Each structure stands twice: as C-alpha cells, then as structure tokens.
Amino acid sequence: MRVLLTGSSGWLGRFLAPVLRESGHAVTGLDVAPGVDTDVLGSVADRALLERVFAERGIEAVIHAGGLHKPDIARYSAQTFVEVNVTGTLNLIECAVAAGHDRFVFTSTTSLMISQAIRDEAGDAAVWLDETSGPIEPRNIYGVTKLAAEGLCRIAWLEQGLATIVLRTSRFFPEDDDTHRTPSGENLKANEFLHRRLTVEDAARAHLVALERAPAVGHGVFVISAPTPFARGDCAELKRDAAGVIARAFPDAAALYAARNWTLPTSIGRVYDAERAERVLGFRCETDFAAVLAALRDGAPLPFAHDPAYVSPKEPAR
Ligand SMILES: NC(=O)c1ccc[n+]([C@@H]2O[C@H](COP(=O)([O-])OP(=O)(O)OC[C@H]3O[C@@H](n4cnc5c(N)ncnc54)[C@H](O)[C@@H]3O)[C@@H](O)[C@H]2O)c1
C-alpha cells in the first residue's frame, strides 16, 4: 500500500519506515524535521499540506506516529499540544475518510492511563493496567491530548466506518528517564522490561501488524509492551517485595545483576498487560526480560537501545 507515515524522522519512525518498506509498502514520510525517511517537511496541523500530499502521492493508509510527547511538555505550550496531537490527528482522519481509506493506525501511549494517584504509587499493591482499566485520568497535557486523539479514532470508526487501531505503547525511548535517576541508564531500562517497556524494533513491528489487521478488527485499543512475567495475583507482593517475585520467575536474575553491579527493583507500582494485542492482533513482542537476562548470561550485547544523548530531531542542536 502507499502509506503515509507521520513522525518519520523520529525514533520510532526511523525504525518503522524500513519495516514497512521491507513488507512491500511504499512509504511517504512526513515530519516537521528532516530525516532519511522523510519526504515531506511539514506539520500534521497543516490541513492544506496534508490534502496536497494525499492527492499527489495517492496515499492509501496512514500510520500516525508523529506528534508531541512527554519530554515536549517542558518545551511546548498546551495550545501547541492541542494543535499537533488533536487537530493534527483530526486532519489526518478527515483526509483518510475523504480518500476512502479502510484503515488508520494511531500511536498512543500507556502514559494516558497513569493518573496522579497511580504515579504516586500510594496504594499497597501494584496497579494492573490493561485496556479495561479506568477511569482514565491523564495527569498532563500529553496524556489529555493523546486521549482526545484516541476518541477521534473511535468516532471515525463509529461514524465513518474507518477502521482505526490505537496502539497504547509503553516506553521505548533510548534516552535517560527525565524524572528517575536511580538506578541509572541501562539498569533502569532492563528493569522496565518486567512491566513497562518494549524495544523500538518491537514497537515498529506492532505498527505493521496493526496496519495489516485493521480492516478485520475494525476499531481497537491495544496496550503494546513486552510480555510481563507477572500475574494479577502478584500485585500485592510486587509492591511489597518485587525482588522476591522476580527471584521465583528468574532464579539467576539476582546473580546476573550483581555481576554487573545492577539492582533489581525492590517495589513495582504498575504493570502493563499486553495480552489483548496477542489475542486479537496476533502480536507479541519478541524481546522480553528473559531476553535481557539471556544477554547478561551470554555476555552478549543488550537487546535494547540506550542513548542518553538522544533528542527528538525537531529540537535545535544545543
Ligand atoms: N518514545 C516512547 O517511549 C513512547 C512511548 C509511548 C508512545 N510514544 C509515541 O510514539 C510516537 C513516536 O515517538 P518517538 O519516541 O519516536 O518520538 P520522537 O520525538 O523521536 O519522534 C516524533 C516525531 O514526530 C515529529 N513531529 C512533531 N511534531 C510534528 C508535527 N506537528 N507534524 C509532523 N511531525 C511532527 C517530530 O519531529 C519527531 O520526528 C509519538 O506519538 C509518541 O507519543 C512514544
């Protein structure tokens, strides 16, 4: 298909564009920042530009991965978040409907499920999060605008019959966490594969599967994250003694970590459950916590990217 990929210069976009091409799709990349996979420089908020791109390039499907995300809260106004994440999504959906498309894939975020209370981890058990979790009370403008965009996807299906797949992806960014400093870098990312991270390669693959499955599914929201080794019944113990639960599932984890001077989490406050994506879309991440441990055991390179210096390409070099 002739696919419009927004955010083609970004971290996800630079992995997703080649995945789409290798599967036989012709990709038009659109981004406000230049990149090797970006053919059109411009904003999703620019409706006239989108109409021109759809017409000139004969676009047949959209994967909408571009936009402002969590680190951008410090750099952009709430109004800009609304223009890019909400109006931009509406523009793309309306262009897709006008062009008679039968599918639309939207990159959303698990972050919108995190209320202030969940973030504070005040409860005495970990919070188990899947597509049925609610009420959804995003705690910042990023989550609020992503949730609004999800709603636009839902009504595009209900009112216009455009199949819309919403991928609520967990973390795949390569840079350091903007709030947590300990444990640092690779150790924190490795820990997150237990309950709240996936590789960017798996994120890219999920989008390809969503594109292919969309017409059969209709509308659906899917949590996309590495399969967690935990079960709902572990939630109280995860909060109290995460290392104990981890030791049962992975008896050599503590020793492998110690050999690298890493630390396992002592307490886990939330778990993302991606089981629905596996059941309905047939998608499962290839890289999980067991793969991280296997790399430690074998002395192999870690199976995830870590780049503390990564900055979104739209930001001027400092
Ligand atoms: N990185 C993560 O861990 C993570 C987690 C969950 C969801 N997401 C979502 O994944 C998507 C991709 O994020 P990423 O990590 O690759 O971030 P990124 O910042 O590297 O890429 C986003 C891209 O969108 C582009 N963009 C920004 N405003 C635009 C506009 N108005 N029009 C067109 N393009 C625009 C940027 O220039 C950038 O290239 C985003 O929708 C983000 O919300 C990311």
Short mmCIF file of C-alpha atoms and ligand atoms in Angstrom, two decimals:
data_model
loop_
_atom_site.label_atom_id
_atom_site.label_comp_id
_atom_site.label_asym_id
_atom_site.label_seq_id
_atom_site.Cartn_x
_atom_site.Cartn_y
_atom_site.Cartn_z
CA MET A 1 0.00 0.00 0.00
CA ARG A 2 1.02 3.64 -0.32
CA VAL A 3 1.36 4.54 3.35
CA LEU A 4 1.72 7.99 4.88
CA LEU A 5 3.94 7.72 7.96
CA THR A 6 3.95 10.77 10.23
CA GLY A 7 6.87 11.26 12.59
CA SER A 8 9.15 9.58 10.05
CA SER A 9 12.27 11.37 11.31
CA GLY A 10 11.65 10.38 14.92
CA TRP A 11 12.95 7.49 16.98
CA LEU A 12 10.06 5.17 16.12
CA GLY A 13 9.76 6.48 12.56
CA ARG A 14 13.33 5.66 11.60
CA PHE A 15 12.75 2.01 12.58
CA LEU A 16 9.21 1.79 11.24
CA ALA A 17 9.81 3.18 7.74
CA PRO A 18 12.25 0.39 6.77
CA VAL A 19 9.98 -2.27 8.32
CA LEU A 20 7.10 -1.04 6.15
CA ARG A 21 9.23 -0.92 3.01
CA GLU A 22 10.60 -4.42 3.62
CA SER A 23 6.99 -5.63 3.76
CA GLY A 24 6.31 -4.18 0.34
CA HIS A 25 4.67 -0.87 1.27
CA ALA A 26 5.57 2.41 -0.42
CA VAL A 27 6.22 4.91 2.37
CA THR A 28 5.76 8.67 2.28
CA GLY A 29 7.35 10.09 5.41
CA LEU A 30 6.05 13.37 6.79
CA ASP A 31 7.72 15.21 9.64
CA VAL A 32 8.50 18.75 10.76
CA ALA A 33 12.16 17.74 11.00
CA PRO A 34 14.32 16.28 8.23
CA GLY A 35 15.35 12.63 8.26
CA VAL A 36 16.43 9.93 5.83
CA ASP A 37 12.89 8.54 5.64
CA THR A 38 11.14 11.92 5.42
CA ASP A 39 9.87 13.01 2.01
CA VAL A 40 7.62 15.88 3.08
CA LEU A 41 8.68 18.53 5.57
CA GLY A 42 5.66 19.94 7.33
CA SER A 43 3.17 19.65 10.14
CA VAL A 44 0.15 17.43 10.62
CA ALA A 45 -1.57 20.62 11.80
CA ASP A 46 -1.33 21.98 8.23
CA ARG A 47 -4.52 20.70 6.61
CA ALA A 48 -3.80 22.14 3.16
CA LEU A 49 -0.41 20.43 3.08
CA LEU A 50 -1.97 17.08 4.04
CA GLU A 51 -4.62 17.38 1.32
CA ARG A 52 -1.88 18.04 -1.24
CA VAL A 53 0.21 15.08 -0.03
CA PHE A 54 -2.78 12.70 -0.09
CA ALA A 55 -3.67 13.75 -3.63
CA GLU A 56 -0.18 13.91 -5.13
CA ARG A 57 1.06 10.68 -3.55
CA GLY A 58 -2.13 8.64 -3.82
CA ILE A 59 -1.98 7.79 -0.11
CA GLU A 60 -3.96 4.61 0.74
CA ALA A 61 -3.38 4.29 4.50
CA VAL A 62 -1.98 6.33 7.39
CA ILE A 63 0.23 5.42 10.32
CA HIS A 64 0.15 8.42 12.59
CA ALA A 65 3.19 8.22 14.85
CA GLY A 66 4.26 11.87 14.79
CA GLY A 67 3.48 14.42 17.43
CA LEU A 68 4.48 15.90 20.72
CA HIS A 69 5.17 13.60 23.62
CA LYS A 70 6.18 13.59 27.27
CA PRO A 71 9.58 15.38 27.07
CA ASP A 72 7.89 18.07 24.98
CA ILE A 73 5.79 19.22 27.94
CA ALA A 74 8.80 21.22 29.07
CA ARG A 75 9.25 22.75 25.59
CA TYR A 76 5.77 23.44 24.15
CA SER A 77 2.54 25.13 25.28
CA ALA A 78 -0.71 23.30 25.96
CA GLN A 79 -2.15 25.05 22.90
CA THR A 80 0.59 23.60 20.68
CA PHE A 81 -0.07 20.13 22.11
CA VAL A 82 -3.74 20.52 21.13
CA GLU A 83 -2.89 21.77 17.63
CA VAL A 84 -0.40 18.98 16.92
CA ASN A 85 -1.84 15.99 18.77
CA VAL A 86 -5.58 16.68 18.47
CA THR A 87 -6.10 18.87 15.40
CA GLY A 88 -3.31 17.03 13.58
CA THR A 89 -5.00 13.67 14.22
CA LEU A 90 -8.38 15.04 13.14
CA ASN A 91 -6.83 16.42 9.94
CA LEU A 92 -5.35 13.04 9.07
CA ILE A 93 -8.55 11.14 9.86
CA GLU A 94 -10.64 13.52 7.76
CA CYS A 95 -8.21 13.25 4.85
CA ALA A 96 -8.26 9.45 5.19
CA VAL A 97 -12.07 9.36 5.18
CA ALA A 98 -12.24 11.72 2.19
CA ALA A 99 -9.81 9.47 0.31
CA GLY A 100 -11.93 6.38 1.10
CA HIS A 101 -9.28 4.62 3.21
CA ASP A 102 -10.13 1.41 5.03
CA ARG A 103 -7.55 1.65 7.84
CA PHE A 104 -5.73 4.08 10.15
CA VAL A 105 -3.13 3.31 12.80
CA PHE A 106 -2.50 5.71 15.66
CA THR A 107 0.44 5.61 18.07
CA SER A 108 -0.88 6.35 21.52
CA THR A 109 0.68 5.86 24.91
CA THR A 110 0.22 3.89 28.12
CA SER A 111 1.09 7.16 29.83
CA LEU A 112 -2.51 8.34 29.46
CA MET A 113 -3.62 5.58 31.86
CA ILE A 114 -1.42 6.98 34.61
CA SER A 115 -3.40 9.22 36.93
CA GLN A 116 -1.60 11.19 39.60
CA ALA A 117 -2.63 8.55 42.16
CA ILE A 118 -1.14 5.71 40.09
CA ARG A 119 2.02 7.73 39.55
CA ASP A 120 2.32 8.41 43.27
CA GLU A 121 2.15 4.62 43.86
CA ALA A 122 0.27 5.33 47.06
CA GLY A 123 -1.64 2.03 47.19
CA ASP A 124 -0.48 -1.14 48.91
CA ALA A 125 -0.43 -3.17 45.68
CA ALA A 126 0.86 -2.69 42.15
CA VAL A 127 -1.79 -1.43 39.70
CA TRP A 128 -2.54 -3.87 36.88
CA LEU A 129 -3.20 -1.93 33.68
CA ASP A 130 -4.88 -3.19 30.53
CA GLU A 131 -7.41 -1.83 28.03
CA THR A 132 -10.27 -2.21 30.53
CA SER A 133 -8.58 -0.09 33.20
CA GLY A 134 -10.28 3.10 34.24
CA PRO A 135 -11.39 5.68 34.89
CA ILE A 136 -8.76 7.12 32.57
CA GLU A 137 -7.50 10.30 34.19
CA PRO A 138 -4.35 11.51 32.38
CA ARG A 139 -2.25 13.72 34.58
CA ASN A 140 -0.71 16.02 31.97
CA ILE A 141 -1.36 17.69 28.59
CA TYR A 142 0.42 14.88 26.77
CA GLY A 143 -2.00 12.26 28.07
CA VAL A 144 -5.01 14.56 27.71
CA THR A 145 -4.30 15.23 24.03
CA LYS A 146 -3.47 11.58 23.27
CA LEU A 147 -6.74 10.50 24.91
CA ALA A 148 -8.65 13.06 22.83
CA ALA A 149 -6.95 11.75 19.68
CA GLU A 150 -7.93 8.20 20.66
CA GLY A 151 -11.52 9.43 20.91
CA LEU A 152 -11.29 10.86 17.39
CA CYS A 153 -10.13 7.44 16.17
CA ARG A 154 -13.06 5.77 17.92
CA ILE A 155 -15.72 8.03 16.40
CA ALA A 156 -14.11 7.78 12.94
CA TRP A 157 -14.91 4.07 13.15
CA LEU A 158 -18.39 4.59 14.59
CA GLU A 159 -19.44 7.43 12.30
CA GLN A 160 -17.46 6.86 9.11
CA GLY A 161 -16.52 3.19 9.26
CA LEU A 162 -12.77 3.94 9.10
CA ALA A 163 -11.01 1.02 10.81
CA THR A 164 -8.80 2.60 13.48
CA ILE A 165 -6.22 0.77 15.55
CA VAL A 166 -4.89 2.59 18.59
CA LEU A 167 -1.58 1.31 19.94
CA ARG A 168 -1.03 2.35 23.52
CA THR A 169 2.68 1.68 23.58
CA SER A 170 4.76 1.68 26.71
CA ARG A 171 8.30 3.06 26.84
CA PHE A 172 10.75 2.56 24.02
CA PHE A 173 12.72 5.81 24.16
CA PRO A 174 16.52 5.48 24.17
CA GLU A 175 17.35 8.45 26.36
CA ASP A 176 17.51 8.52 30.14
CA ASP A 177 14.34 8.89 32.17
CA ASP A 178 13.52 12.56 32.67
CA THR A 179 12.41 12.07 36.29
CA HIS A 180 14.09 8.96 37.70
CA ARG A 181 17.85 8.98 38.14
CA THR A 182 18.35 5.74 40.08
CA PRO A 183 19.14 3.16 39.05
CA SER A 184 20.57 4.87 36.02
CA GLY A 185 20.61 4.16 32.31
CA GLU A 186 20.72 0.59 31.13
CA ASN A 187 19.86 -0.86 34.54
CA LEU A 188 16.57 1.04 34.71
CA LYS A 189 15.66 0.10 31.14
CA ALA A 190 16.44 -3.57 31.82
CA ASN A 191 14.18 -3.48 34.90
CA GLU A 192 11.38 -1.88 32.91
CA PHE A 193 11.20 -4.90 30.58
CA LEU A 194 9.50 -6.64 33.51
CA HIS A 195 6.45 -4.39 33.41
CA ARG A 196 6.60 -1.21 31.29
CA ARG A 197 8.96 -1.21 28.28
CA LEU A 198 9.50 -2.72 24.83
CA THR A 199 12.18 -2.34 22.18
CA VAL A 200 11.71 0.20 19.41
CA GLU A 201 12.01 -2.70 16.95
CA ASP A 202 9.02 -4.42 18.56
CA ALA A 203 7.11 -1.12 18.56
CA ALA A 204 7.75 -0.80 14.82
CA ARG A 205 6.61 -4.37 14.18
CA ALA A 206 3.41 -3.80 16.16
CA HIS A 207 2.52 -0.97 13.78
CA LEU A 208 3.00 -3.19 10.74
CA VAL A 209 0.78 -5.88 12.26
CA ALA A 210 -1.84 -3.27 13.16
CA LEU A 211 -1.82 -1.95 9.60
CA GLU A 212 -2.36 -5.42 8.21
CA ARG A 213 -5.04 -6.46 10.72
CA ALA A 214 -7.01 -3.19 10.93
CA PRO A 215 -9.82 -3.94 8.46
CA ALA A 216 -10.53 -7.30 10.16
CA VAL A 217 -10.51 -5.76 13.64
CA GLY A 218 -12.47 -2.56 12.96
CA HIS A 219 -11.66 -0.43 15.97
CA GLY A 220 -9.49 -1.46 18.84
CA VAL A 221 -7.25 -0.09 21.57
CA PHE A 222 -4.22 -2.21 22.43
CA VAL A 223 -1.57 -2.00 25.11
CA ILE A 224 1.76 -2.76 23.44
CA SER A 225 4.55 -3.74 25.84
CA ALA A 226 6.94 -6.63 26.39
CA PRO A 227 5.04 -9.60 27.86
CA THR A 228 5.18 -9.34 31.63
CA PRO A 229 6.24 -12.42 33.62
CA PHE A 230 3.85 -11.33 36.41
CA ALA A 231 0.22 -12.22 37.05
CA ARG A 232 -2.57 -10.15 38.59
CA GLY A 233 -2.26 -12.23 41.74
CA ASP A 234 1.30 -10.93 42.22
CA CYS A 235 0.25 -7.30 42.63
CA ALA A 236 0.39 -7.05 46.43
CA GLU A 237 3.74 -8.83 46.64
CA LEU A 238 5.17 -6.79 43.76
CA LYS A 239 4.56 -3.66 45.77
CA ARG A 240 5.97 -5.14 48.98
CA ASP A 241 8.84 -7.27 47.67
CA ALA A 242 9.32 -7.19 43.90
CA ALA A 243 12.72 -8.88 44.14
CA GLY A 244 11.05 -11.91 45.75
CA VAL A 245 8.58 -12.30 42.87
CA ILE A 246 11.38 -11.83 40.34
CA ALA A 247 13.55 -14.45 42.07
CA ARG A 248 10.78 -17.05 41.73
CA ALA A 249 10.39 -16.39 37.99
CA PHE A 250 14.10 -15.89 37.27
CA PRO A 251 16.25 -17.70 39.85
CA ASP A 252 19.57 -16.45 38.44
CA ALA A 253 18.49 -12.82 37.92
CA ALA A 254 20.00 -11.57 41.19
CA ALA A 255 23.41 -13.09 40.46
CA LEU A 256 23.44 -11.88 36.85
CA TYR A 257 22.55 -8.40 38.03
CA ALA A 258 25.11 -8.43 40.84
CA ALA A 259 27.85 -9.34 38.37
CA ARG A 260 27.11 -6.11 36.57
CA ASN A 261 26.56 -4.02 39.69
CA TRP A 262 22.92 -3.62 38.73
CA THR A 263 19.99 -3.61 41.13
CA LEU A 264 16.62 -5.29 40.75
CA PRO A 265 13.54 -3.26 41.67
CA THR A 266 12.51 -3.66 45.30
CA SER A 267 8.99 -2.41 44.64
CA ILE A 268 6.90 -2.26 41.46
CA GLY A 269 3.88 0.03 41.34
CA ARG A 270 2.33 -0.73 37.96
CA VAL A 271 2.24 -3.48 35.37
CA TYR A 272 1.14 -3.17 31.74
CA ASP A 273 -0.59 -6.24 30.38
CA ALA A 274 -0.33 -6.62 26.58
CA GLU A 275 -2.24 -9.90 26.39
CA ARG A 276 -5.10 -8.45 24.33
CA ALA A 277 -2.76 -7.48 21.49
CA GLU A 278 -1.54 -11.05 21.40
CA ARG A 279 -5.07 -12.50 21.43
CA VAL A 280 -6.73 -10.10 18.97
CA LEU A 281 -3.93 -8.77 16.77
CA GLY A 282 -1.69 -11.80 17.00
CA PHE A 283 1.18 -9.53 18.06
CA ARG A 284 3.67 -10.36 20.80
CA CYS A 285 6.94 -8.52 21.47
CA GLU A 286 9.99 -10.59 20.66
CA THR A 287 12.21 -9.04 23.34
CA ASP A 288 11.26 -9.51 26.98
CA PHE A 289 13.00 -9.60 30.36
CA ALA A 290 14.14 -13.18 29.75
CA ALA A 291 15.96 -11.93 26.63
CA VAL A 292 17.70 -9.27 28.72
CA LEU A 293 18.87 -11.92 31.21
CA ALA A 294 19.98 -14.20 28.37
CA ALA A 295 22.20 -11.39 27.06
CA LEU A 296 23.72 -10.91 30.54
CA ARG A 297 24.28 -14.66 30.88
CA ASP A 298 25.93 -14.95 27.44
CA GLY A 299 27.92 -11.73 27.65
CA ALA A 300 26.05 -10.62 24.51
CA PRO A 301 25.06 -7.03 23.66
CA LEU A 302 21.93 -5.89 25.47
CA PRO A 303 18.85 -6.37 23.28
CA PHE A 304 17.67 -2.77 23.63
CA ALA A 305 18.94 0.65 22.63
CA HIS A 306 20.31 3.04 25.23
CA ASP A 307 21.35 6.51 24.13
CA PRO A 308 21.38 9.16 26.86
CA ALA A 309 22.14 11.82 24.22
CA TYR A 310 19.02 11.18 22.11
CA VAL A 311 16.94 14.31 21.48
CA SER A 312 13.89 14.44 19.20
CA PRO A 313 15.06 15.62 15.75
CA LYS A 314 12.74 18.60 15.79
CA GLU A 315 14.76 20.20 18.61
CA PRO A 316 17.57 22.55 17.58
CA ALA A 317 21.05 21.21 18.30
CA ARG A 318 22.35 22.62 21.55
N1 LIG B 1 9.30 7.09 22.96
C1 LIG B 1 8.48 6.44 23.77
O1 LIG B 1 8.91 5.80 24.74
C2 LIG B 1 6.99 6.48 23.50
C3 LIG B 1 6.13 5.80 24.37
C4 LIG B 1 4.77 5.78 24.08
C5 LIG B 1 4.29 6.43 22.97
N2 LIG B 1 5.14 7.11 22.15
C6 LIG B 1 4.61 7.77 20.95
O2 LIG B 1 5.34 7.30 19.85
C7 LIG B 1 5.34 8.27 18.83
C8 LIG B 1 6.75 8.46 18.31
O3 LIG B 1 7.54 8.95 19.37
P1 LIG B 1 9.13 8.92 19.35
O4 LIG B 1 9.57 8.33 20.61
O5 LIG B 1 9.61 8.37 18.08
O6 LIG B 1 9.43 10.48 19.47
P2 LIG B 1 10.31 11.43 18.57
O7 LIG B 1 10.18 12.79 19.14
O8 LIG B 1 11.65 10.87 18.36
O9 LIG B 1 9.51 11.36 17.20
C9 LIG B 1 8.31 12.07 16.99
C10 LIG B 1 8.42 12.71 15.64
O10 LIG B 1 7.23 13.48 15.40
C11 LIG B 1 7.64 14.64 14.74
N3 LIG B 1 6.64 15.70 14.88
C12 LIG B 1 6.47 16.51 15.95
N4 LIG B 1 5.51 17.40 15.69
C13 LIG B 1 5.07 17.14 14.44
C14 LIG B 1 4.08 17.73 13.60
N5 LIG B 1 3.38 18.79 14.01
N6 LIG B 1 3.88 17.20 12.38
C15 LIG B 1 4.63 16.15 11.94
N7 LIG B 1 5.57 15.54 12.68
C16 LIG B 1 5.78 16.05 13.91
C17 LIG B 1 8.97 15.01 15.39
O11 LIG B 1 9.74 15.90 14.58
C18 LIG B 1 9.61 13.67 15.56
O12 LIG B 1 10.43 13.33 14.45
C19 LIG B 1 4.71 9.53 19.44
O13 LIG B 1 3.38 9.62 19.01
C20 LIG B 1 4.77 9.26 20.93
O14 LIG B 1 3.72 9.92 21.61
C21 LIG B 1 6.48 7.15 22.40
#
